[in-house]
PDB file of N, CA and C in Angstrom:
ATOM      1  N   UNK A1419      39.125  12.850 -10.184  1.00  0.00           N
ATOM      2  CA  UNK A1419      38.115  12.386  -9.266  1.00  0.00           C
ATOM      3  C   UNK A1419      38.241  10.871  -9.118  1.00  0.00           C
ATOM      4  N   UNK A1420      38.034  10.400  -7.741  1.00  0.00           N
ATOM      5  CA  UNK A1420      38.594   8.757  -7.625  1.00  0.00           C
ATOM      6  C   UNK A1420      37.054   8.144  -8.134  1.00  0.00           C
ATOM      7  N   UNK A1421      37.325   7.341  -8.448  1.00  0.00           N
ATOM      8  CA  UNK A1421      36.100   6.089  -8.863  1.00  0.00           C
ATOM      9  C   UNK A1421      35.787   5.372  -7.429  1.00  0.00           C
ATOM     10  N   UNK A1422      34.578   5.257  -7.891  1.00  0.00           N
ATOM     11  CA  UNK A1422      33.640   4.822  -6.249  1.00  0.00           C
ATOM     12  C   UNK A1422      33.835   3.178  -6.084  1.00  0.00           C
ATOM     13  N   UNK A1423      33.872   2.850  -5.017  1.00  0.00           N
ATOM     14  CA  UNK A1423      34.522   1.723  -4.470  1.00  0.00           C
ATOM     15  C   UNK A1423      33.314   0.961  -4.093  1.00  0.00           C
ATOM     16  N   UNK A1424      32.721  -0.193  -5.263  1.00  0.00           N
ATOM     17  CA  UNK A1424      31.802  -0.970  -5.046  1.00  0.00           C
ATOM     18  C   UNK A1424      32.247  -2.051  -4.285  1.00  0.00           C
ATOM     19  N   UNK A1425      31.417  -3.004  -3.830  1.00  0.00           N
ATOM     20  CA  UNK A1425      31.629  -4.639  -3.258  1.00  0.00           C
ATOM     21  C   UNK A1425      32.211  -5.113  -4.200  1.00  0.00           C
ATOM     22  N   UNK A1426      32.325  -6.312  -4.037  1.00  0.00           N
ATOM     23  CA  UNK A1426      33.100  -7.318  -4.971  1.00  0.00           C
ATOM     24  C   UNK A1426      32.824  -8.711  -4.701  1.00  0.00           C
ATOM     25  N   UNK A1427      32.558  -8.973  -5.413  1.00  0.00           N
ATOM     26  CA  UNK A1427      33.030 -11.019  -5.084  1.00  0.00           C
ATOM     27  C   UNK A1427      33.260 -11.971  -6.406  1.00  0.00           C
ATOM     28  N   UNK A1428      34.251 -12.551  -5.982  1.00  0.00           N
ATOM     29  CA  UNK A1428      35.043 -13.162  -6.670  1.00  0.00           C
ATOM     30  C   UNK A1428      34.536 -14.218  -7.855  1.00  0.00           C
ATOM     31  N   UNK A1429      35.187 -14.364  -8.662  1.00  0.00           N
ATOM     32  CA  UNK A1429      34.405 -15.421  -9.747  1.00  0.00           C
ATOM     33  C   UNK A1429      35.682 -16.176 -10.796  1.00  0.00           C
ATOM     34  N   UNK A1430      35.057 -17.368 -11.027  1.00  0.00           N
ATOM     35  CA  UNK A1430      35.908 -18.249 -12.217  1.00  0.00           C
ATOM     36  C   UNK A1430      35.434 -18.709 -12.911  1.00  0.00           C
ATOM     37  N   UNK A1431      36.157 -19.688 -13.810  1.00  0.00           N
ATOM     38  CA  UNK A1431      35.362 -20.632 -14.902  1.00  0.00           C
ATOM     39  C   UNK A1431      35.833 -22.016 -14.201  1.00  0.00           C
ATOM     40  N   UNK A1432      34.323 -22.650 -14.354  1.00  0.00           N
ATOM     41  CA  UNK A1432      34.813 -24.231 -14.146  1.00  0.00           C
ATOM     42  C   UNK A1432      35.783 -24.984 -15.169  1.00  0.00           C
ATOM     43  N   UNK A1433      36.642 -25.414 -14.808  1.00  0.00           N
ATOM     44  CA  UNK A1433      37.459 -26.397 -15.775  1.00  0.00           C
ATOM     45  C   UNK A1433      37.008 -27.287 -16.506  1.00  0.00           C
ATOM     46  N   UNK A1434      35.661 -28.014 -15.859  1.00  0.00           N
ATOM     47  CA  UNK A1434      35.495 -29.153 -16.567  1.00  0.00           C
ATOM     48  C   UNK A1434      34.728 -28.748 -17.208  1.00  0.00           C
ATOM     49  N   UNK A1435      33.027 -27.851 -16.765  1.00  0.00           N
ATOM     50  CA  UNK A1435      32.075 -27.699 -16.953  1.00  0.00           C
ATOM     51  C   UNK A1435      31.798 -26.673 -17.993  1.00  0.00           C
ATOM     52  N   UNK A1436      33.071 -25.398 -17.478  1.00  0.00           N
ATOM     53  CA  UNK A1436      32.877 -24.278 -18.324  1.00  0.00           C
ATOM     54  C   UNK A1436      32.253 -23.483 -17.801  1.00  0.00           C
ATOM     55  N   UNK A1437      31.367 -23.801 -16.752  1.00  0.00           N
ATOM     56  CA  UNK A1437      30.687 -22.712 -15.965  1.00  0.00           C
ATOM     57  C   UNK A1437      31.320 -21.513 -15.686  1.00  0.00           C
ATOM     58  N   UNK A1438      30.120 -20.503 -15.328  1.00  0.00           N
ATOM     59  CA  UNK A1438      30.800 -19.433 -14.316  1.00  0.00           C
ATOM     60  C   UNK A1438      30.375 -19.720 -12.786  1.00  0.00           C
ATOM     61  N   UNK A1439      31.433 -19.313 -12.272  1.00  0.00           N
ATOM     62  CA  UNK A1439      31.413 -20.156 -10.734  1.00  0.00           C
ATOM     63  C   UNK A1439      31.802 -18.423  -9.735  1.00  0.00           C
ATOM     64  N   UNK A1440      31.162 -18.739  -8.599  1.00  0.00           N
ATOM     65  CA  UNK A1440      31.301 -18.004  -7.745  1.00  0.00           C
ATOM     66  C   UNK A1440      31.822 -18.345  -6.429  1.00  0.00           C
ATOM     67  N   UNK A1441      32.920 -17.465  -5.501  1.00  0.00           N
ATOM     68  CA  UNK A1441      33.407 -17.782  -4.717  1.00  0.00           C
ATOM     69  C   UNK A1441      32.041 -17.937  -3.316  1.00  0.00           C
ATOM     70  N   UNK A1442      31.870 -19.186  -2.206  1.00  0.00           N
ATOM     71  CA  UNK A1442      30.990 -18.794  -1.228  1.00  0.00           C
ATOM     72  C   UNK A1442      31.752 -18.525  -0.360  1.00  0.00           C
ATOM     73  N   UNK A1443      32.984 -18.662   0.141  1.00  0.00           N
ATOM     74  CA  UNK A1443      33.860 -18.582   1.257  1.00  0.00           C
ATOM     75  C   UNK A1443      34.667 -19.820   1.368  1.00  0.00           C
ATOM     76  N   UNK A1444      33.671 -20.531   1.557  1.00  0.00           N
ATOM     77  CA  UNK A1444      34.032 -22.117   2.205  1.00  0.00           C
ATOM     78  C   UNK A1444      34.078 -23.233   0.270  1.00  0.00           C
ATOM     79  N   UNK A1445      34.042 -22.322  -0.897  1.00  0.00           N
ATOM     80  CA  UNK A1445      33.842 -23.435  -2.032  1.00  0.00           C
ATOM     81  C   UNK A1445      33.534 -22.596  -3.192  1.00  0.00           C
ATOM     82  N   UNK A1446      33.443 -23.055  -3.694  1.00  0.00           N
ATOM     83  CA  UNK A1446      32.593 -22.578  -5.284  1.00  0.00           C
ATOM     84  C   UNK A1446      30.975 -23.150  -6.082  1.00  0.00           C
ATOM     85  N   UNK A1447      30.343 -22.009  -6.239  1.00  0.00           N
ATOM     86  CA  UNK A1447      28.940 -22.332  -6.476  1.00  0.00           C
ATOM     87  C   UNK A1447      28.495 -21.849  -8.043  1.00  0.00           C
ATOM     88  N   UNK A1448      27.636 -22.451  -8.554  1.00  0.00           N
ATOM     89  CA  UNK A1448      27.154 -21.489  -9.747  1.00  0.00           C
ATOM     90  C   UNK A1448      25.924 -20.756  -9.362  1.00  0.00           C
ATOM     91  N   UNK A1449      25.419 -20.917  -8.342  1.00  0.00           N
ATOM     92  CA  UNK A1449      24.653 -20.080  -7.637  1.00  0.00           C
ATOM     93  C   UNK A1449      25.262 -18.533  -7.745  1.00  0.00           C
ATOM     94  N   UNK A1450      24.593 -17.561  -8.003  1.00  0.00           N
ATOM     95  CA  UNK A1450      25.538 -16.088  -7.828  1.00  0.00           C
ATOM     96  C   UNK A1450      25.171 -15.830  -6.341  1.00  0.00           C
ATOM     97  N   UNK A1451      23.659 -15.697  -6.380  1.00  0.00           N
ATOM     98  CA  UNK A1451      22.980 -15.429  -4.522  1.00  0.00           C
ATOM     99  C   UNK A1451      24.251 -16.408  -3.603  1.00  0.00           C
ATOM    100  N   UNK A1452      24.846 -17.150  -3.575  1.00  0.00           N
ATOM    101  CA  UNK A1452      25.481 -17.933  -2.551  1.00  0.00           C
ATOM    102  C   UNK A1452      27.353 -16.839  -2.644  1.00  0.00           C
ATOM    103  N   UNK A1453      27.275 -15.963  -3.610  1.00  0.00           N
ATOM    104  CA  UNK A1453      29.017 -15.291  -3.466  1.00  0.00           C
ATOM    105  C   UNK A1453      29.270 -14.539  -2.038  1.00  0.00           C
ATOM    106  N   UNK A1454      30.172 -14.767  -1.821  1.00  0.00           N
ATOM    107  CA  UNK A1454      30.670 -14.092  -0.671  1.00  0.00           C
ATOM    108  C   UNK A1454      31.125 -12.723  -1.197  1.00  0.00           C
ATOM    109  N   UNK A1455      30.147 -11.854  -0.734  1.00  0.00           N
ATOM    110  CA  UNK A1455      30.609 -10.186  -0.780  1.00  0.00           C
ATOM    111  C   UNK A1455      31.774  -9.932   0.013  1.00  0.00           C
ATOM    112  N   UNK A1456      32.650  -9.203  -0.426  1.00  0.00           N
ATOM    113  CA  UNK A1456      33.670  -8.398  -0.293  1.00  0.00           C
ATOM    114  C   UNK A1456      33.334  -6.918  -0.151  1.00  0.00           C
ATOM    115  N   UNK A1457      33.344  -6.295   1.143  1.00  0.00           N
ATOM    116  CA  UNK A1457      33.492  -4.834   1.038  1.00  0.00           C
ATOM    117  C   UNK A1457      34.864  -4.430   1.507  1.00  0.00           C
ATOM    118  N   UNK A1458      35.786  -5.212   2.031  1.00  0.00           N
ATOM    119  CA  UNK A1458      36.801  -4.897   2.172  1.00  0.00           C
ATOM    120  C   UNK A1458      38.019  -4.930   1.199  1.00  0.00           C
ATOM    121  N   UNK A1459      38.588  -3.963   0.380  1.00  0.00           N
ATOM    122  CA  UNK A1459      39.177  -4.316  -1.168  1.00  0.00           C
ATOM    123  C   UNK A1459      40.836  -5.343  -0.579  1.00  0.00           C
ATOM    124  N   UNK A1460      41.010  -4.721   0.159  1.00  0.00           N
ATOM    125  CA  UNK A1460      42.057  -5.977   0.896  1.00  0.00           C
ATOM    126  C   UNK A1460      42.027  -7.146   1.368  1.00  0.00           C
ATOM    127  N   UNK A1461      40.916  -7.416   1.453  1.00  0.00           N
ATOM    128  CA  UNK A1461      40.575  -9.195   1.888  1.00  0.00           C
ATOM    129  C   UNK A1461      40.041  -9.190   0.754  1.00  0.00           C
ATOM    130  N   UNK A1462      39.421  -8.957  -0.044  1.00  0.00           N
ATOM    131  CA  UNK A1462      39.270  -9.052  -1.783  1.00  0.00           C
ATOM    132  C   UNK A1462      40.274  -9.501  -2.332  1.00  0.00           C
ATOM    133  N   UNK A1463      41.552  -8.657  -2.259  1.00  0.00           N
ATOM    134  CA  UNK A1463      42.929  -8.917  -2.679  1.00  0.00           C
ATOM    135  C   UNK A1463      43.362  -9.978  -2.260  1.00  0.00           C
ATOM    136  N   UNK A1464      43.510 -10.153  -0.865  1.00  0.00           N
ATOM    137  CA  UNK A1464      43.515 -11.391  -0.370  1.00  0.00           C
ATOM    138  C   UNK A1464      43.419 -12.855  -1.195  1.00  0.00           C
ATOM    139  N   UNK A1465      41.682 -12.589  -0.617  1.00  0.00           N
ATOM    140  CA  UNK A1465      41.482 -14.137  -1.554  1.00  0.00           C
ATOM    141  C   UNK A1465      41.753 -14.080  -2.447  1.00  0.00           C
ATOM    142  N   UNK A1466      41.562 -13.168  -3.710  1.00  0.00           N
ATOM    143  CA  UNK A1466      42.235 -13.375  -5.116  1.00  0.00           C
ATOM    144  C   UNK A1466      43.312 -13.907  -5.369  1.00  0.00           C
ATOM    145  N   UNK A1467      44.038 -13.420  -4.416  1.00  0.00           N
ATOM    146  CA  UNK A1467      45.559 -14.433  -4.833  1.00  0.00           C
ATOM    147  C   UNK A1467      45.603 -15.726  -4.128  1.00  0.00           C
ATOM    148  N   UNK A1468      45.523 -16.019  -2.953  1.00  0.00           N
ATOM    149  CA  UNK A1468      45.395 -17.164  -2.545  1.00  0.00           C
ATOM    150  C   UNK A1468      44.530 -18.182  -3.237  1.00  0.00           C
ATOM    151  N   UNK A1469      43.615 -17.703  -4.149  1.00  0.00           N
ATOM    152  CA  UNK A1469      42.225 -19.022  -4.835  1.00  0.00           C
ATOM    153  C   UNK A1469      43.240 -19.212  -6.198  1.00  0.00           C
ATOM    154  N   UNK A1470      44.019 -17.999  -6.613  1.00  0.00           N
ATOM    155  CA  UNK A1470      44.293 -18.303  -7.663  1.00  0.00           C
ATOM    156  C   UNK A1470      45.584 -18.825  -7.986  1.00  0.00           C
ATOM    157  N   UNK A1471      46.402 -19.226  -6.806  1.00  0.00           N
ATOM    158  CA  UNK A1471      47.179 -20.038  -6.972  1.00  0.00           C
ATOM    159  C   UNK A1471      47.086 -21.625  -5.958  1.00  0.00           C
ATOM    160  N   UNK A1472      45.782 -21.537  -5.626  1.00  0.00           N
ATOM    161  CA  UNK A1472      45.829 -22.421  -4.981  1.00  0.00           C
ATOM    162  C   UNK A1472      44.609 -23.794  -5.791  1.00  0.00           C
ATOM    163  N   UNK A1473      44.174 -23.026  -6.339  1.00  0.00           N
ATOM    164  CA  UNK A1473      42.680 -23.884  -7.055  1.00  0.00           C
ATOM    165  C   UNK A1473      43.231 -24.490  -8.530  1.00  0.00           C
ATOM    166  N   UNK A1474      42.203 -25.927  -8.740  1.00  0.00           N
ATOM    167  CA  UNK A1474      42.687 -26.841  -9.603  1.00  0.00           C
ATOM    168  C   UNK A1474      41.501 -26.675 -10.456  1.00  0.00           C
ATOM    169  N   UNK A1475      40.840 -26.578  -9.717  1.00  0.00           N
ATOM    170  CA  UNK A1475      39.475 -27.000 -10.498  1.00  0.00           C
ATOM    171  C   UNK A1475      38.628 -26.030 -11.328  1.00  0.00           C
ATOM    172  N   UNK A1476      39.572 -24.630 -11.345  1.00  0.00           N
ATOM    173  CA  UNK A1476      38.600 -23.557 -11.714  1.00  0.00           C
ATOM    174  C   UNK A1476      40.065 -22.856 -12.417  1.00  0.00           C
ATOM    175  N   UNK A1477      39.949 -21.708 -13.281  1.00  0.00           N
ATOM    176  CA  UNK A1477      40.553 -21.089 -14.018  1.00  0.00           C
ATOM    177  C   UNK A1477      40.031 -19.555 -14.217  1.00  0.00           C
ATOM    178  N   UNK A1478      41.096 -18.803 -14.119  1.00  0.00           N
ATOM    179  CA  UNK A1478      40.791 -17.427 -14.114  1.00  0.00           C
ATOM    180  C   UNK A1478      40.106 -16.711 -13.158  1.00  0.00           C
ATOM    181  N   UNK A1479      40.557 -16.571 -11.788  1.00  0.00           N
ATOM    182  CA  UNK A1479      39.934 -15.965 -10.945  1.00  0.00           C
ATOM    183  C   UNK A1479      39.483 -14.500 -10.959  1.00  0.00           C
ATOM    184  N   UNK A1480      39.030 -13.795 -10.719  1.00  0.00           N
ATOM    185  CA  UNK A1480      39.018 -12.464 -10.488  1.00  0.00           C
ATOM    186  C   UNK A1480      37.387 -11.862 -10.297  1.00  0.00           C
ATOM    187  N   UNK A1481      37.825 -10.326 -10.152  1.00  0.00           N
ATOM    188  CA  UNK A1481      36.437 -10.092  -9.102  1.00  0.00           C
ATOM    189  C   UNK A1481      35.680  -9.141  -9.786  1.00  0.00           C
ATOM    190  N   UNK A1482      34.356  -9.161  -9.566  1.00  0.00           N
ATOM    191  CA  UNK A1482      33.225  -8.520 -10.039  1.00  0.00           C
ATOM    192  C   UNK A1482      32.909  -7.544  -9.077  1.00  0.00           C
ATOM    193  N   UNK A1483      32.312  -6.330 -10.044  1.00  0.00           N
ATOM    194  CA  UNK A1483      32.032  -5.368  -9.032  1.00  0.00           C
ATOM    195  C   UNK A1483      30.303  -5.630  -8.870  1.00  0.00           C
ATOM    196  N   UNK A1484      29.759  -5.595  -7.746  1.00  0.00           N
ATOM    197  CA  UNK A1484      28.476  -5.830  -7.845  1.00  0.00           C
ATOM    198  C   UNK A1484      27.578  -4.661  -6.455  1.00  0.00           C
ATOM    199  N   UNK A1485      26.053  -4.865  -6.768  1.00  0.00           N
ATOM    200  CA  UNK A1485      25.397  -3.899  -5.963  1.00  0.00           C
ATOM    201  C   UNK A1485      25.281  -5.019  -5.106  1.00  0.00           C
ATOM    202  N   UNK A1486      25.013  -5.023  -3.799  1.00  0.00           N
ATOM    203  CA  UNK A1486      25.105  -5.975  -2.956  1.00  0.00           C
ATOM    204  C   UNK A1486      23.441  -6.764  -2.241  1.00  0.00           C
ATOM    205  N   UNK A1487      22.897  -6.047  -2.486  1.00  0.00           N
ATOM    206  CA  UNK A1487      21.388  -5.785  -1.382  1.00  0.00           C
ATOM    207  C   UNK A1487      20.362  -5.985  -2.639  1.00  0.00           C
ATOM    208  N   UNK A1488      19.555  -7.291  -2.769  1.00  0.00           N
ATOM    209  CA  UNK A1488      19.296  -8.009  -1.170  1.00  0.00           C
ATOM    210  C   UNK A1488      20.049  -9.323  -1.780  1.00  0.00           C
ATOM    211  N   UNK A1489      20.097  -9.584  -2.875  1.00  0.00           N
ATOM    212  CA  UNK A1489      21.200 -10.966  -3.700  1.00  0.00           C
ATOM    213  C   UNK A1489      22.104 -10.169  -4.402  1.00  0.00           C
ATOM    214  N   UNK A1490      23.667 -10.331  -4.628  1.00  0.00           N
ATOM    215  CA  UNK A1490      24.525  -9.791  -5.484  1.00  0.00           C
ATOM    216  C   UNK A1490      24.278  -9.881  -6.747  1.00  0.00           C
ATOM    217  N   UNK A1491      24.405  -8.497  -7.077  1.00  0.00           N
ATOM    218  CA  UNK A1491      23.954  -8.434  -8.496  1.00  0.00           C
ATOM    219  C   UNK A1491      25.029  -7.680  -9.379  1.00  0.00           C
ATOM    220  N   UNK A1492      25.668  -7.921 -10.213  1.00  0.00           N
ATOM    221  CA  UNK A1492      26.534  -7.364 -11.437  1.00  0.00           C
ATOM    222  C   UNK A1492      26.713  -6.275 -11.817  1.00  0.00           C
ATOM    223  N   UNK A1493      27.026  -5.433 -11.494  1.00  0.00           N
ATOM    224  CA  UNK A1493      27.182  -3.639 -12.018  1.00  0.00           C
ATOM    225  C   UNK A1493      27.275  -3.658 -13.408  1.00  0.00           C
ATOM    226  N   UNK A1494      28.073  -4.224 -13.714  1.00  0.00           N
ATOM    227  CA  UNK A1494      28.822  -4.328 -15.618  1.00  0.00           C
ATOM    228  C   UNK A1494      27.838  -5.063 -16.247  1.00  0.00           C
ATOM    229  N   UNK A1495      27.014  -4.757 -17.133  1.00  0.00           N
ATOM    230  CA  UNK A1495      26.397  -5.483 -17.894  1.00  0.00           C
ATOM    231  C   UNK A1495      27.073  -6.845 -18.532  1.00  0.00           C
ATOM    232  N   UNK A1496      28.185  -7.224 -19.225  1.00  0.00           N
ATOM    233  CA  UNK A1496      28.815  -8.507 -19.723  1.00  0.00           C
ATOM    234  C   UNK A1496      28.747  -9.544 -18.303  1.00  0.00           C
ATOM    235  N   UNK A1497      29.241  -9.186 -17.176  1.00  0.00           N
ATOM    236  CA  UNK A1497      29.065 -10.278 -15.997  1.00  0.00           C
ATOM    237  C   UNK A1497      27.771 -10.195 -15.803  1.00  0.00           C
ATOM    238  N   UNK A1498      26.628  -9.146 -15.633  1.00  0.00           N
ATOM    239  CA  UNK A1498      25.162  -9.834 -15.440  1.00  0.00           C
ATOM    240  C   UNK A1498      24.900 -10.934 -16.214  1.00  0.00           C
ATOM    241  N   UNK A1499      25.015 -10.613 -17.643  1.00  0.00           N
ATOM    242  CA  UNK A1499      25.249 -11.473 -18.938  1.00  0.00           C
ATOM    243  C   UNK A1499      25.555 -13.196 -18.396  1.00  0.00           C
ATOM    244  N   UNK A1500      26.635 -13.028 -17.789  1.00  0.00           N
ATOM    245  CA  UNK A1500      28.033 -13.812 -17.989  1.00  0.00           C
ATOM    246  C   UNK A1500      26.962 -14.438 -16.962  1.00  0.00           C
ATOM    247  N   UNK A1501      26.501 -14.068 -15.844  1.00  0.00           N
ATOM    248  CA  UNK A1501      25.754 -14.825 -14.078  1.00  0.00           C
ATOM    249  C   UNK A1501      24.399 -15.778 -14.882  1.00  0.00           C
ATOM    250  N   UNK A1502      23.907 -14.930 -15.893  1.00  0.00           N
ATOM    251  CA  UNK A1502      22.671 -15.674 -16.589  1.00  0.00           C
ATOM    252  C   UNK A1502      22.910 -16.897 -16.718  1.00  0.00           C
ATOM    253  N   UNK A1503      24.137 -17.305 -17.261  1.00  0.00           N
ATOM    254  CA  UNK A1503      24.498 -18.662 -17.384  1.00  0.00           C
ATOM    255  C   UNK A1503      23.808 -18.621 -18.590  1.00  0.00           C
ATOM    256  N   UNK A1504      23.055 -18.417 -19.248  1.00  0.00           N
ATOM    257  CA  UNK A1504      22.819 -18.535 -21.032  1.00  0.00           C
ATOM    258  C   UNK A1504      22.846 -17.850 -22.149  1.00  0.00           C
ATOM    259  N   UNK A1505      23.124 -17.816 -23.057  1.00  0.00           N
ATOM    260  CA  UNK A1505      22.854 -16.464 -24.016  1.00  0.00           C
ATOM    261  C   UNK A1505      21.307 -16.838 -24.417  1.00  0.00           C
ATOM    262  N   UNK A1506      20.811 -15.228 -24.562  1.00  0.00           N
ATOM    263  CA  UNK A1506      19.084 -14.949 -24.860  1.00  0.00           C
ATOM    264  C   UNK A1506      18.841 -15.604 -26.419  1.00  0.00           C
ATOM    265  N   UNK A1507      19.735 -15.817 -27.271  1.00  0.00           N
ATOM    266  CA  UNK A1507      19.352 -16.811 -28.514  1.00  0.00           C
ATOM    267  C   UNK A1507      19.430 -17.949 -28.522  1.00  0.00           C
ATOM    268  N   UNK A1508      19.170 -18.415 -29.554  1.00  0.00           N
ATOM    269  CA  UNK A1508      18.733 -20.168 -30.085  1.00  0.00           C
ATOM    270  C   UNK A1508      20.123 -20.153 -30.777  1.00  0.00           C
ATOM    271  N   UNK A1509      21.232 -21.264 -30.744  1.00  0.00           N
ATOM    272  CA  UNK A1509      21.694 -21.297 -31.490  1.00  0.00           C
ATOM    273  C   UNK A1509      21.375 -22.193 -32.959  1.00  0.00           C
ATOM    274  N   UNK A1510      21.847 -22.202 -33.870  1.00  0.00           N
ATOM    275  CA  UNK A1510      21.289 -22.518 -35.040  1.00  0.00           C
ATOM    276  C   UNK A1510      22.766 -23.463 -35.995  1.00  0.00           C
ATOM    277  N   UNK A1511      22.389 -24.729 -36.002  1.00  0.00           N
ATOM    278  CA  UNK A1511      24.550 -24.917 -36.667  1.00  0.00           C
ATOM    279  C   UNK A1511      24.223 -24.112 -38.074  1.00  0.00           C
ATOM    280  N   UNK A1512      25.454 -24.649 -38.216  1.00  0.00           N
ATOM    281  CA  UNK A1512      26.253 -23.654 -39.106  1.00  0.00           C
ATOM    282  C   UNK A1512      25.510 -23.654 -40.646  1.00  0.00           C
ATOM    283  N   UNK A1513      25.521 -25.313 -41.090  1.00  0.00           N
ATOM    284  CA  UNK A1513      24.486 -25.803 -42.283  1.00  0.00           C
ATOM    285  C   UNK A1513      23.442 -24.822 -42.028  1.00  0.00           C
ATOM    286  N   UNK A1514      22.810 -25.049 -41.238  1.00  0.00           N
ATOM    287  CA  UNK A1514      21.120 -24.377 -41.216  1.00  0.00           C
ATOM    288  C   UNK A1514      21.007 -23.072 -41.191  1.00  0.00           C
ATOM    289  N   UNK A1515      21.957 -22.233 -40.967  1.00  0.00           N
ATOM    290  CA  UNK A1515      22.238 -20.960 -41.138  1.00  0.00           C
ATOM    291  C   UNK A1515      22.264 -20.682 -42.797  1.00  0.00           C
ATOM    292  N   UNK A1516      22.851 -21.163 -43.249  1.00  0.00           N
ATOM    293  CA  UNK A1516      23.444 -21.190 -44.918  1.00  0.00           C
ATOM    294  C   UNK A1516      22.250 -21.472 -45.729  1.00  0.00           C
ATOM    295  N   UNK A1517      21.643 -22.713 -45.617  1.00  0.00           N
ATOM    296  CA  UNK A1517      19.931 -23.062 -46.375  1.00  0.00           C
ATOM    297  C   UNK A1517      18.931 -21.858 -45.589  1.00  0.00           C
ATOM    298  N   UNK A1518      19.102 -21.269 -44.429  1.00  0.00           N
ATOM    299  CA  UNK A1518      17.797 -20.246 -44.545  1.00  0.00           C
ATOM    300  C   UNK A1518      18.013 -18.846 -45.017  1.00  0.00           C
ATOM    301  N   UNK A1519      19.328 -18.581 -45.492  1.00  0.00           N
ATOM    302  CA  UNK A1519      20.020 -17.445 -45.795  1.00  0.00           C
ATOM    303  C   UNK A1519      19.396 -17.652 -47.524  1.00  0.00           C
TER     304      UNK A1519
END
């Protein structure tokens, strides 16, 4: 049985920042609401290769499957994760871990 053929839009990591960055058409945003949906898996393909040999500023291109309506939203739980832009804990260094243990 074939697997169902969601939207897509494209995503990277900022180079400098580390961010996760999303393709808008015309640039890259950390906005997710601003990605340019893909329902076509061939202009998907498309840009994928063209951003990813053409871009300096970003690293690791590739595409997310997402529900589309009414802001793009993440199918895969790790990229919803990943769009949050934060993890849900406090981090704690390493010392202070060890004295409350």
């Amino acid at each position: 049985m074939a697997r169902a053929q969601h939207p897509v839009i494209l995503t990277a990591q900022d180079l400098i920042e580390g961010d996760a960055v999303w393709w808008t058409g015309t640039g890259w945003s950390r906005n997710l609401a601003h990605a340019l949906v893909y329902n076509d898996p061939a202009a998907a393909d498309a840009a994928e290769a063209r951003l990813a040999a053409e871009e300096s500023r970003v690293v690791g291109v590739y595409r997310v499957e997402v529900d589309p309506a009414p802001v793009p939203r993440p199918i895969l739980r790790r990229e919803a994760i990943r769009a949050d832009g934060r993890p849900s804990f406090a981090y704690r260094p390493q010392g202070a871990a060890r004295r409350a243990a």
